GROMACS .gro file of C-alpha atoms in nm:
model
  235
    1UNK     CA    1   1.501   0.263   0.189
    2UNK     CA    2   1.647  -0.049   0.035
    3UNK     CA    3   1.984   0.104  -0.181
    4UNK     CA    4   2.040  -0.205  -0.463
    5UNK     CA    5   2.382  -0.174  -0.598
    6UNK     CA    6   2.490  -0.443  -0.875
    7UNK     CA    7   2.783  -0.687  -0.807
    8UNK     CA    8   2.893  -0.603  -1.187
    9UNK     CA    9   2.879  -0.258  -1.197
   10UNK     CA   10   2.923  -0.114  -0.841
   11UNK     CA   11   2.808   0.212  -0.740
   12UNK     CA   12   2.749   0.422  -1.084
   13UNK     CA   13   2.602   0.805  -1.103
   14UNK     CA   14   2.281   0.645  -1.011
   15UNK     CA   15   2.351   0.545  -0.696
   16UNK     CA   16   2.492   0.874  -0.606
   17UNK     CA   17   2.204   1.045  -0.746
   18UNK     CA   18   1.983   0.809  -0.541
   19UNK     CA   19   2.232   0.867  -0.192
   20UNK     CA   20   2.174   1.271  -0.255
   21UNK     CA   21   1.785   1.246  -0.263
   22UNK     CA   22   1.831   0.981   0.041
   23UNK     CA   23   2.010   1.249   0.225
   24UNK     CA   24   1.754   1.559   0.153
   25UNK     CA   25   1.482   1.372   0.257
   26UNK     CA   26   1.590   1.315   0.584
   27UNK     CA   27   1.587   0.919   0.544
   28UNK     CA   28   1.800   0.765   0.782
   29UNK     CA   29   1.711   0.394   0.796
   30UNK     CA   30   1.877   0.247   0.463
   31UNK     CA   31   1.965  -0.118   0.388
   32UNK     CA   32   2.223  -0.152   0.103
   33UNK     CA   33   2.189  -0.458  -0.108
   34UNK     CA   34   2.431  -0.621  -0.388
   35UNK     CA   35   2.247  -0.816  -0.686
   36UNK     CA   36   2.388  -1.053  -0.923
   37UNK     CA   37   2.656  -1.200  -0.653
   38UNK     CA   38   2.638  -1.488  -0.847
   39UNK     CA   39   2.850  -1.325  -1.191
   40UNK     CA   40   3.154  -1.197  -0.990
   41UNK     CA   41   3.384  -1.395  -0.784
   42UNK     CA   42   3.372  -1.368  -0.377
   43UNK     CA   43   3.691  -1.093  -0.353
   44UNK     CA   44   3.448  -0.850  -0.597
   45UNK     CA   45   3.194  -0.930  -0.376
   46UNK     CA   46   3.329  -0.795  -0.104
   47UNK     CA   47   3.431  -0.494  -0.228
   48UNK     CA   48   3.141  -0.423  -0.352
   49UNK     CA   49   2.961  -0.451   0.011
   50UNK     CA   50   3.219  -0.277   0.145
   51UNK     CA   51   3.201   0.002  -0.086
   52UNK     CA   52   2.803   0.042  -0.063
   53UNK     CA   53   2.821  -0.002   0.303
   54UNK     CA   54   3.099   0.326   0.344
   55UNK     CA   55   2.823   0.517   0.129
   56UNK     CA   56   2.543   0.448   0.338
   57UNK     CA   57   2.741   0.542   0.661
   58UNK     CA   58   2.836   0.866   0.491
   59UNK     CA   59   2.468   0.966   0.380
   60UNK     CA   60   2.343   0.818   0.738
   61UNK     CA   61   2.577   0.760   0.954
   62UNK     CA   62   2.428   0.443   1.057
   63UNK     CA   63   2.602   0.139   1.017
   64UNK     CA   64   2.457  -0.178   0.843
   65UNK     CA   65   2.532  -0.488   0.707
   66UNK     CA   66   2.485  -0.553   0.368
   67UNK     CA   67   2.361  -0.783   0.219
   68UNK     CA   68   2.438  -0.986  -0.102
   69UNK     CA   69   2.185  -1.164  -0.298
   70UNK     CA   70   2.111  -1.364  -0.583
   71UNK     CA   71   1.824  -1.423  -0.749
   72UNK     CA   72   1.953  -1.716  -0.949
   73UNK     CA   73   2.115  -1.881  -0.677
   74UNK     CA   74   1.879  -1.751  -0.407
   75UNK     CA   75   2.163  -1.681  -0.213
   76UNK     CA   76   2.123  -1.421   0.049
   77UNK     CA   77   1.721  -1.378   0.022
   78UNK     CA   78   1.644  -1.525   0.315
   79UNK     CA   79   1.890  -1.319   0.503
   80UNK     CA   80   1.763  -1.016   0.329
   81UNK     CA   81   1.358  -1.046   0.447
   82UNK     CA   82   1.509  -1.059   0.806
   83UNK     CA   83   1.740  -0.796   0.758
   84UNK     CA   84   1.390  -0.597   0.627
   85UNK     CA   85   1.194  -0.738   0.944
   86UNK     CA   86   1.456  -0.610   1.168
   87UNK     CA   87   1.450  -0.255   1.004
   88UNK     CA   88   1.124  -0.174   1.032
   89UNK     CA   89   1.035  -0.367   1.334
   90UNK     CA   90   1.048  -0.035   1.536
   91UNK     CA   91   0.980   0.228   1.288
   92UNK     CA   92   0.644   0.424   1.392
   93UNK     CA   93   0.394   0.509   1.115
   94UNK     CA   94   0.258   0.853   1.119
   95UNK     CA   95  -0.145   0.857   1.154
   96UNK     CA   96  -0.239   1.244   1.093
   97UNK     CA   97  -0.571   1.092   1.121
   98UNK     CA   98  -0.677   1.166   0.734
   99UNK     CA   99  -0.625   0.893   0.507
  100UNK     CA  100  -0.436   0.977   0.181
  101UNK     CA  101  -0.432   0.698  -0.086
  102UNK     CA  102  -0.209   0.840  -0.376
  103UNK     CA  103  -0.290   0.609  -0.629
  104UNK     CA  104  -0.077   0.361  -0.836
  105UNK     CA  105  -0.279   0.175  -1.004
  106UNK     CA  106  -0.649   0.239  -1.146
  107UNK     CA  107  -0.805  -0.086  -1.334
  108UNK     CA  108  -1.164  -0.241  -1.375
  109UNK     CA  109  -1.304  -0.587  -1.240
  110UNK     CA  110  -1.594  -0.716  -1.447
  111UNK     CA  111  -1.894  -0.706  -1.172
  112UNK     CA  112  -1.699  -0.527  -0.925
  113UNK     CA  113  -1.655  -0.199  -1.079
  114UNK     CA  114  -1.320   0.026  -1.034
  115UNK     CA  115  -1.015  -0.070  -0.849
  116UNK     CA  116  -0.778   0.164  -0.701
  117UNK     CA  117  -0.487   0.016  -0.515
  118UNK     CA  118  -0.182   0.223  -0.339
  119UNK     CA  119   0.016   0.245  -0.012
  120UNK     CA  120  -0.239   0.444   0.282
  121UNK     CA  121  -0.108   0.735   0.456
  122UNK     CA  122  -0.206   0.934   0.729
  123UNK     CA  123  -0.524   0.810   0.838
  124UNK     CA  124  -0.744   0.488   0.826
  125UNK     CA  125  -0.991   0.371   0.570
  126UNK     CA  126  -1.335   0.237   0.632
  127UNK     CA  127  -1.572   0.045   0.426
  128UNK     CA  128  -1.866   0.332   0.334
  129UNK     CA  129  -1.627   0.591   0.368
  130UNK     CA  130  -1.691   0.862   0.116
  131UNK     CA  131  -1.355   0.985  -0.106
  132UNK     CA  132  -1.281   1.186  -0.348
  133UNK     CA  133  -1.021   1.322  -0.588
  134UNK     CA  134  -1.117   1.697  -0.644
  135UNK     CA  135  -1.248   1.556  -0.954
  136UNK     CA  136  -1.473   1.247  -0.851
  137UNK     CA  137  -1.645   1.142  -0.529
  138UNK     CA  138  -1.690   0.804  -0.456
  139UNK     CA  139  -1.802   0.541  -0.164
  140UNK     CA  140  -1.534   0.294  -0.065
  141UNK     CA  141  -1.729  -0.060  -0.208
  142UNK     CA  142  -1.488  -0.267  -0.019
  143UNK     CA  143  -1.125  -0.324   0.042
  144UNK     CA  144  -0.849  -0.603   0.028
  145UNK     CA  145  -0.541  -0.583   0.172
  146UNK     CA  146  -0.313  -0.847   0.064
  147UNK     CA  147  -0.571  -1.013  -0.141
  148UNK     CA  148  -0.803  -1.065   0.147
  149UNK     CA  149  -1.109  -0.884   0.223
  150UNK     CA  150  -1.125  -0.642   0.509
  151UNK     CA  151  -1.378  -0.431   0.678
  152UNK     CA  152  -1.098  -0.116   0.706
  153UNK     CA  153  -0.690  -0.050   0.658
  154UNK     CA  154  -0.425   0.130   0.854
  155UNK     CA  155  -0.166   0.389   0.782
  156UNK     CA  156   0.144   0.222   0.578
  157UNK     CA  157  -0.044  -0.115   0.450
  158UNK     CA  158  -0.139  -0.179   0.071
  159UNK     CA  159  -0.459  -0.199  -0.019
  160UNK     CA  160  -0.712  -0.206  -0.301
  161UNK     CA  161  -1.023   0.011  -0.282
  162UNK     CA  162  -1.351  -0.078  -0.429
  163UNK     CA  163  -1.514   0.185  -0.535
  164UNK     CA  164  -1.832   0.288  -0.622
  165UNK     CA  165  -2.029   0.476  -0.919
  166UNK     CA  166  -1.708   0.639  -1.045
  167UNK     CA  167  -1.553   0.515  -1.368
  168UNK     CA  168  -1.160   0.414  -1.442
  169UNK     CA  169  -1.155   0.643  -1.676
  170UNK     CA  170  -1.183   0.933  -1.363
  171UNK     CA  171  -0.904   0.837  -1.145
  172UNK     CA  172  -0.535   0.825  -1.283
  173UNK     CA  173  -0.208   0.715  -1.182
  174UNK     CA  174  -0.063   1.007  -0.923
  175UNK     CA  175  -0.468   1.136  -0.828
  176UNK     CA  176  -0.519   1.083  -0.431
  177UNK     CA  177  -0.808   0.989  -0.273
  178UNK     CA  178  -0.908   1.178   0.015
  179UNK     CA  179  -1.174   1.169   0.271
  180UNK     CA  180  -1.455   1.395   0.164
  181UNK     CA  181  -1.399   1.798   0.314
  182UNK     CA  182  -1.087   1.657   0.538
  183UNK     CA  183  -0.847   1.823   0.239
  184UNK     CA  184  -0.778   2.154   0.049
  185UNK     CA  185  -0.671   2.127  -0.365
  186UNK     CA  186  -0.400   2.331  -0.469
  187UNK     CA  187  -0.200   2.393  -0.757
  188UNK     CA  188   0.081   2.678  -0.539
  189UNK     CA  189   0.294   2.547  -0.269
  190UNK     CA  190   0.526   2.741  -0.038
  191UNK     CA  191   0.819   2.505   0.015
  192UNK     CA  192   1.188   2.550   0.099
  193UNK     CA  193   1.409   2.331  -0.148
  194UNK     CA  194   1.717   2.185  -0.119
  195UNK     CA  195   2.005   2.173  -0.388
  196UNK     CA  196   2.241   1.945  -0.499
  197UNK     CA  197   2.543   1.995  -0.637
  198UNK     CA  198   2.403   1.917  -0.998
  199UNK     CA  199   2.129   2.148  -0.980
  200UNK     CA  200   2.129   2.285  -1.298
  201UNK     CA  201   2.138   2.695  -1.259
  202UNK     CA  202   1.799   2.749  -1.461
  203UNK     CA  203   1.474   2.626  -1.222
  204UNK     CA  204   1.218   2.757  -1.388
  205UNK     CA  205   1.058   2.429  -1.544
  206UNK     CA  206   1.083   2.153  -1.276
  207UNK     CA  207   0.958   1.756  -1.233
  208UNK     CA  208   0.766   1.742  -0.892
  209UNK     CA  209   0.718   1.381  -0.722
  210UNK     CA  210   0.418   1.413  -0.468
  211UNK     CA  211   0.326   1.057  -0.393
  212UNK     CA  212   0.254   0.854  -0.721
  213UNK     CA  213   0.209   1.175  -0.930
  214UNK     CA  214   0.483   1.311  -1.113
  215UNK     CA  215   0.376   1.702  -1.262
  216UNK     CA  216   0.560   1.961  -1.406
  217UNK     CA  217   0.614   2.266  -1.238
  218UNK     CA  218   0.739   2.595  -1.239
  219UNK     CA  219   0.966   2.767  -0.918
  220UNK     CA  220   0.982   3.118  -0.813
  221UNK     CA  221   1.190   3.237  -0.555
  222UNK     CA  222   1.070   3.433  -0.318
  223UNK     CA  223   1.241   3.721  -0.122
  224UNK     CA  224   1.624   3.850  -0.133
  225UNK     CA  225   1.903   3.633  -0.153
  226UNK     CA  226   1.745   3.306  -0.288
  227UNK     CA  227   2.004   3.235  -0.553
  228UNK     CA  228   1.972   2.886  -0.629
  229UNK     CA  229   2.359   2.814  -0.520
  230UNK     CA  230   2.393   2.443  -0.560
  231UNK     CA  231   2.437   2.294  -0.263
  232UNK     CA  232   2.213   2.517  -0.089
  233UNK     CA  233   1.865   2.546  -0.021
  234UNK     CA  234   1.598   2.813  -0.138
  235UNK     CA  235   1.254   2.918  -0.067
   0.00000   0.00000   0.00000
C-alpha cells in the first residue's frame, strides 16, 4: 500500500480511516508518501514525514522511509519508483491456479469488439480461454498487457481482455470474469468481521468492497455473543 499524506494538511480523519482498514486487512508492507512538498517550507516537511512515518510503524511495525514528492517540482519521484521497486521486489503473488479478473473498466473498440481491462488474480489467462460472469460467457479474443499484445498473463499484471460475442452492455464495472465451471456464484457469505472503533452500532445495511464491485449488503450475526462491540470482531 502506498499511504499519500499532503504536506498542507497532514494526516486528517482520512488517513486514520485509511491506517484502520490497512491494519484489518493484514497489510504489512506500506510506503508513506508526502505530496505538495513544494507549498510548505522544509521544517513542515519534516514533520510531516515524521509524523506519517510514526503512523505507519504503529499500524505495521515496519519501519520506512518516507518519501516526499512533488509533482510540480518533480522532486522526490525518482526516489519514490525505487522506493516502489524495492517494496515489491520480494513480495510473492498468490497463483490459486484460477484466474479472477474483477473488472474495472468495460469499453468498446470499433472492429475489435468489447474490452475488459483489470488487475489478474489467482490464476493465468490464455488466449481461447473460455470466461464468464454468471451472466455472460465469452472466449478471450486476445490480450494486451501494457499496451502490447500477448499470447497469455500472470497473476498480479494488468491486462486488457478481448473478448468475444458478448456485448459492453453485459459486463459492468465490479462483474469478474472467471474461467468457465472453475467458480461457484453466491449472493451469502460466512465471514468473520472486524470492527473499528467507529463502527456505527446498527449493521444491518452495509457497503461491501469485493474486488472492483462495491454492493450493498445486509449482516446477520450468527450464534451467541456476537454483539458488534466496536473494536471487536463478529461472525
Amino acid at each position: 500500500v502506498m499511504l499519500i499524506v499532503d504536506a498542507v494538511e497532514g494526516p486528517r480523519a482520512q488517513t486514520y480511516e485509511h491506517l484502520d482498514i490497512i491494519s484489518h486487512l493484514g497489510v504489512r508492507h506500506v510506503l508513506g508518501v508526502v505530496t505538495r512538498a513544494d507549498l510548505v517550507d522544509a521544517p513542515r516537511v519534516h514533520d510531516v514525514c515524521a509524523e506519517v512515518a510514526a503512523l505507519v510503524v504503529d499500524t505495521t511495525g515496519a519501519s520506512r522511509p518516507v518519501i516526499a514528492t512533488s509533482a510540480v517540482t518533480e522532486t522526490g519521484l525518482s526516489e519514490l519508483v525505487a522506493a516502489l521497486d524495492d517494496l515489491v521486489e520480494d513480495l510473492e503473488v498468490p497463483d490459486r491456479g484460477r484466474p479472477r479478473l474483477f473488472a474495472d473498466r468495460v469499453f468498446t473498440i470499433r472492429g475489435a469488439g468489447t474490452v475488459v481491462t483489470g488487475t489478474l488474480v489467482d490464476g493465468a489467462l490464455d488466449v481461447g480461454m473460455r470466461l464468464t460472469t454468471g451472466n455472460a460467457t465469452s472466449r478471450v479474443r486476445a490480450l494486451q498487457h501494457h499496451g502490447e499484445d500477448v499470447l497469455a498473463v500472470q497473476p498480479g499484471e494488468r491486462v486488457a481482455v478481448n473478448l468475444a460475442d458478448v456485448g459492453a452492455d453485459t459486463v459492468d464495472r465490479g462483474d469478474v470474469l472467471v474461467e468457465v465451471y472453475r467458480w461457484h456464484h453466491t449472493e451469502v457469505i460466512d465471514a468473520e468481521v472486524a470492527l473499528s472503533a467507529s463502527t456505527p452500532s446498527s449493521l444491518r445495511g452495509v457497503m461491501v468492497h469485493v474486488g472492483t464491485a462495491r454492493r450493498l449488503a445486509s449482516m446477520r450475526p450468527v450464534g451467541a455473543g456476537n454483539a458488534a462491540d466496536a473494536g471487536g470482531s463478529l461472525r
